[in-house]
Short mmCIF file of C-alpha atoms in Angstrom, two decimals:
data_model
loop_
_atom_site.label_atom_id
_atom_site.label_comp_id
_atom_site.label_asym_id
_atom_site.label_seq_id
_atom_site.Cartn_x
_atom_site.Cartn_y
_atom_site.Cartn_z
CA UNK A 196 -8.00 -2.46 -3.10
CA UNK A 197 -5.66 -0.27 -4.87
CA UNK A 198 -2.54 -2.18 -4.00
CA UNK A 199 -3.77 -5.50 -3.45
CA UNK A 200 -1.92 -7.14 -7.15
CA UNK A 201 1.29 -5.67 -5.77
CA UNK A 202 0.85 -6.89 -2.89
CA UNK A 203 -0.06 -9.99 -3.85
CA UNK A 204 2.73 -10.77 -5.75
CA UNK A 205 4.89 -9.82 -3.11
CA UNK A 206 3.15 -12.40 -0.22
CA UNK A 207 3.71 -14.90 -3.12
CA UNK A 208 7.62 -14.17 -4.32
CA UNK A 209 7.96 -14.42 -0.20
CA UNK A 210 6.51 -17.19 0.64
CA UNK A 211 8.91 -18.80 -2.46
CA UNK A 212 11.72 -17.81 -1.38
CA UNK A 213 11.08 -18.48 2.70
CA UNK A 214 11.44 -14.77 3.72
CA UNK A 215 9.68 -12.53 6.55
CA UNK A 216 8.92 -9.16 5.97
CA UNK A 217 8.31 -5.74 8.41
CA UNK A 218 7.23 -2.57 7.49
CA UNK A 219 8.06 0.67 9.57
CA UNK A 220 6.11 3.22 8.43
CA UNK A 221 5.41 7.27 10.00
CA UNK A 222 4.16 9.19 6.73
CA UNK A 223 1.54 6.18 5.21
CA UNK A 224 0.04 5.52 8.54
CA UNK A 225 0.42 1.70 8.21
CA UNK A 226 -0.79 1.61 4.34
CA UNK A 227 1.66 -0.84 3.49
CA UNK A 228 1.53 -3.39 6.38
CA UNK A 229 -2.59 -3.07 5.52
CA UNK A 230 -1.87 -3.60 1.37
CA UNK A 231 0.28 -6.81 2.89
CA UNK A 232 -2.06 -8.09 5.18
CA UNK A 233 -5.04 -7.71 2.77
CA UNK A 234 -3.19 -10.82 0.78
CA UNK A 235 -4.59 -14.11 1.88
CA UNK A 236 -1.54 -15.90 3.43
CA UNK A 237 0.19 -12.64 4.33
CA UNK A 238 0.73 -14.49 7.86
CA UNK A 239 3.79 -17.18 6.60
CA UNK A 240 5.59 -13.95 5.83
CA UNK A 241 4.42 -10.81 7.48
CA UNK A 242 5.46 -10.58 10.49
CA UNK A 243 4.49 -6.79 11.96
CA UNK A 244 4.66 -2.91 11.91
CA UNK A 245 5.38 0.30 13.56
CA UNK A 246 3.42 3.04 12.91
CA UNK A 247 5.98 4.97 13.83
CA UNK A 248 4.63 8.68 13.59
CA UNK A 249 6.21 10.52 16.33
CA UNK A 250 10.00 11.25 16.95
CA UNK A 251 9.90 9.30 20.15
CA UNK A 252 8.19 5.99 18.88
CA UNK A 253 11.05 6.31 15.93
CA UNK A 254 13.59 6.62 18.77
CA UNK A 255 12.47 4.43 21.49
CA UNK A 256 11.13 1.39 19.60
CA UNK A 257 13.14 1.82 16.52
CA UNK A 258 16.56 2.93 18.03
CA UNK A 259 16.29 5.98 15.62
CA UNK A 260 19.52 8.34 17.01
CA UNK A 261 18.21 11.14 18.54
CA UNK A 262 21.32 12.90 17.23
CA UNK A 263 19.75 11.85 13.75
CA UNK A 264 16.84 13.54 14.29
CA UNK A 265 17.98 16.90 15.39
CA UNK A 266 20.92 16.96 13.13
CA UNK A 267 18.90 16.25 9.76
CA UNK A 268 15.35 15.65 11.03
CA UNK A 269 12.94 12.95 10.75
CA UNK A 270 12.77 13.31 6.74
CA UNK A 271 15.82 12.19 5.69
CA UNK A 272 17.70 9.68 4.21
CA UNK A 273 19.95 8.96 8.09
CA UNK A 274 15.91 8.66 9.68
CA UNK A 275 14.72 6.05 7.24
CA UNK A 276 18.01 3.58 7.27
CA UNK A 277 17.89 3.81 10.74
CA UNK A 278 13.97 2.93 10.78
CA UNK A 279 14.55 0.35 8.66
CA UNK A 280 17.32 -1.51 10.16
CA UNK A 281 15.40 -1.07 13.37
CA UNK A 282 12.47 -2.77 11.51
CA UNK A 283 14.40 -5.54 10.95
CA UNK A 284 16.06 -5.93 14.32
CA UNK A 285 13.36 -5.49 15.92
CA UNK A 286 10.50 -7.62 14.59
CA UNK A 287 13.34 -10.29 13.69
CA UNK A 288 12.96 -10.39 9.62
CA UNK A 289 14.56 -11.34 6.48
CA UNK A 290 13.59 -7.42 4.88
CA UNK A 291 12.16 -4.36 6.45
CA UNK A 292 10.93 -1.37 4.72
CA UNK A 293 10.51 2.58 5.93
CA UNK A 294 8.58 5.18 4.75
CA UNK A 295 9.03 8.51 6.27
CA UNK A 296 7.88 11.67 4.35
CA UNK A 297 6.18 15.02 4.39
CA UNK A 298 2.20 13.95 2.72
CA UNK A 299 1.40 17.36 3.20
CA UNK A 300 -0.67 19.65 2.80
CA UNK A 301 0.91 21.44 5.20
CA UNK A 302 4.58 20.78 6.97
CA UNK A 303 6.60 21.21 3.34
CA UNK A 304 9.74 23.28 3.14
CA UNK A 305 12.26 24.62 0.48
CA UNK A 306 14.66 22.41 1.84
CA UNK A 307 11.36 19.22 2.30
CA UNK A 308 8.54 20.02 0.39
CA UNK A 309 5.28 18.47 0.65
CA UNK A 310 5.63 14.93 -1.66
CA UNK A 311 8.98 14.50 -0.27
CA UNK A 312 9.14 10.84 1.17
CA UNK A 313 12.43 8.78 2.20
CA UNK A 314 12.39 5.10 1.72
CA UNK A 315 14.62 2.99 3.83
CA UNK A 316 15.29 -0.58 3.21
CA UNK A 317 17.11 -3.45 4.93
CA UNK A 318 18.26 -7.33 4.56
CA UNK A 319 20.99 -9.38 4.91
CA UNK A 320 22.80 -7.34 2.22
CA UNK A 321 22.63 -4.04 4.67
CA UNK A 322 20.90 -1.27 4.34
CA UNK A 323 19.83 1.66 1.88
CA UNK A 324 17.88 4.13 0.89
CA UNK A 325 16.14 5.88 -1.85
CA UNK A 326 13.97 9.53 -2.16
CA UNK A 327 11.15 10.45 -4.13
CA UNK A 328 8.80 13.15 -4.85
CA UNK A 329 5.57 12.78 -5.54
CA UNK A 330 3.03 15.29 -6.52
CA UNK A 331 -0.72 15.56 -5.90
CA UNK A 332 -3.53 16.00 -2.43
CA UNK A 333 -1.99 13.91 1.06
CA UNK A 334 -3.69 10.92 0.12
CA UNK A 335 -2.23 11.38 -3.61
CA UNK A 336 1.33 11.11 -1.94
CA UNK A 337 0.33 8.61 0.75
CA UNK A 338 -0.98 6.32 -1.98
CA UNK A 339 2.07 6.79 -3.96
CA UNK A 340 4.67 5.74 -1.40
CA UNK A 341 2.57 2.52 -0.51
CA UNK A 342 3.30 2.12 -3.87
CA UNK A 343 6.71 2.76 -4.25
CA UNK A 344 7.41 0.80 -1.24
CA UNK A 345 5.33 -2.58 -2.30
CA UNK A 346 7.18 -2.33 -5.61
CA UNK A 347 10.63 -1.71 -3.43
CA UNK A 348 9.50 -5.26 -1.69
CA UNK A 349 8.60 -7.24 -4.50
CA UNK A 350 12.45 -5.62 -6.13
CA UNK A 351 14.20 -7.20 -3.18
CA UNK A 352 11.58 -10.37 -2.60
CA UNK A 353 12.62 -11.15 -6.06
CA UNK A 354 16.89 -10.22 -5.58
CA UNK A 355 17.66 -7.25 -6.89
CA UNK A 356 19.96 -5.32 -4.84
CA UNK A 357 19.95 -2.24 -6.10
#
């Protein structure tokens, strides 16, 4: 599996340091809680995911603002804090990542092209958010935010705050 050192590592620098980990994901499908899960032991740390891949899964289960997602849509940096700290609440862990993008190939914009993804992430520090772009066929950019987003884990797993 692609992902599956990453991921490893990540399973490990968790189960160190005694945290739990989410992932809420609308873009990748549930490619990152799979990468996690794929990790013998994932279980003392991983504890769930929502494929969350309509608006009204992000809203109802999430507590995605519905203002949010009419004001500045689903792909946006407001949509994946808000998915994340859901995450968190929600399935009752240490960190929570979101992915929420456009992996194409059709649904791209000026404004959102297709590559565009939003990553949201939450712990105890609060939470934040980062965008990236990535180029190439939907499962190109799909595989490329699973693997932005285990790296994003294994930052936080291991402290860094940035």
């Amino acid at each position: 599996m692609a992902h599956y050192l990453t991921a490893s590592k990540l399973v490990e620098a968790l189960i160190a340091k005694g945290l739990s980990v989410a992932t809420a994901e609308s873009c990748t499908g549930g490619g990152v809680a799979h990468a996690i899960t794929a990790v013998p032991g994932a279980s003392a740390v991983f504890k769930g995911s929502v494929v969350s891949y309509a608006n009204e899964v992000k809203e109802s289960l999430l507590g995605v603002r519905s203002e949010t997602l009419k004001s500045v849509g689903a792909v946006s940096k407001e949509t994946a804090e808000q998915m994340a700290s859901g995450a968190r609440k929600l399935l009752n862990v240490d960190i929570a990542v979101s992915l929420t993008g456009i992996a194409g190939p059709d649904g791209g914009t000026a404004l959102k092209p297709v590559g565009l993804v939003w990553f949201g992430y939450a712990d105890s520090y609060g939470v934040r958010s980062v965008e990236r772009r990535f180029e190439g066929s939907r499962e190109e950019v799909r595989e490329a935010a699973i693997a932005f987003a285990l790296e994003l884990l294994n930052k936080m797993a291991s402290g860094e705050r940035k």
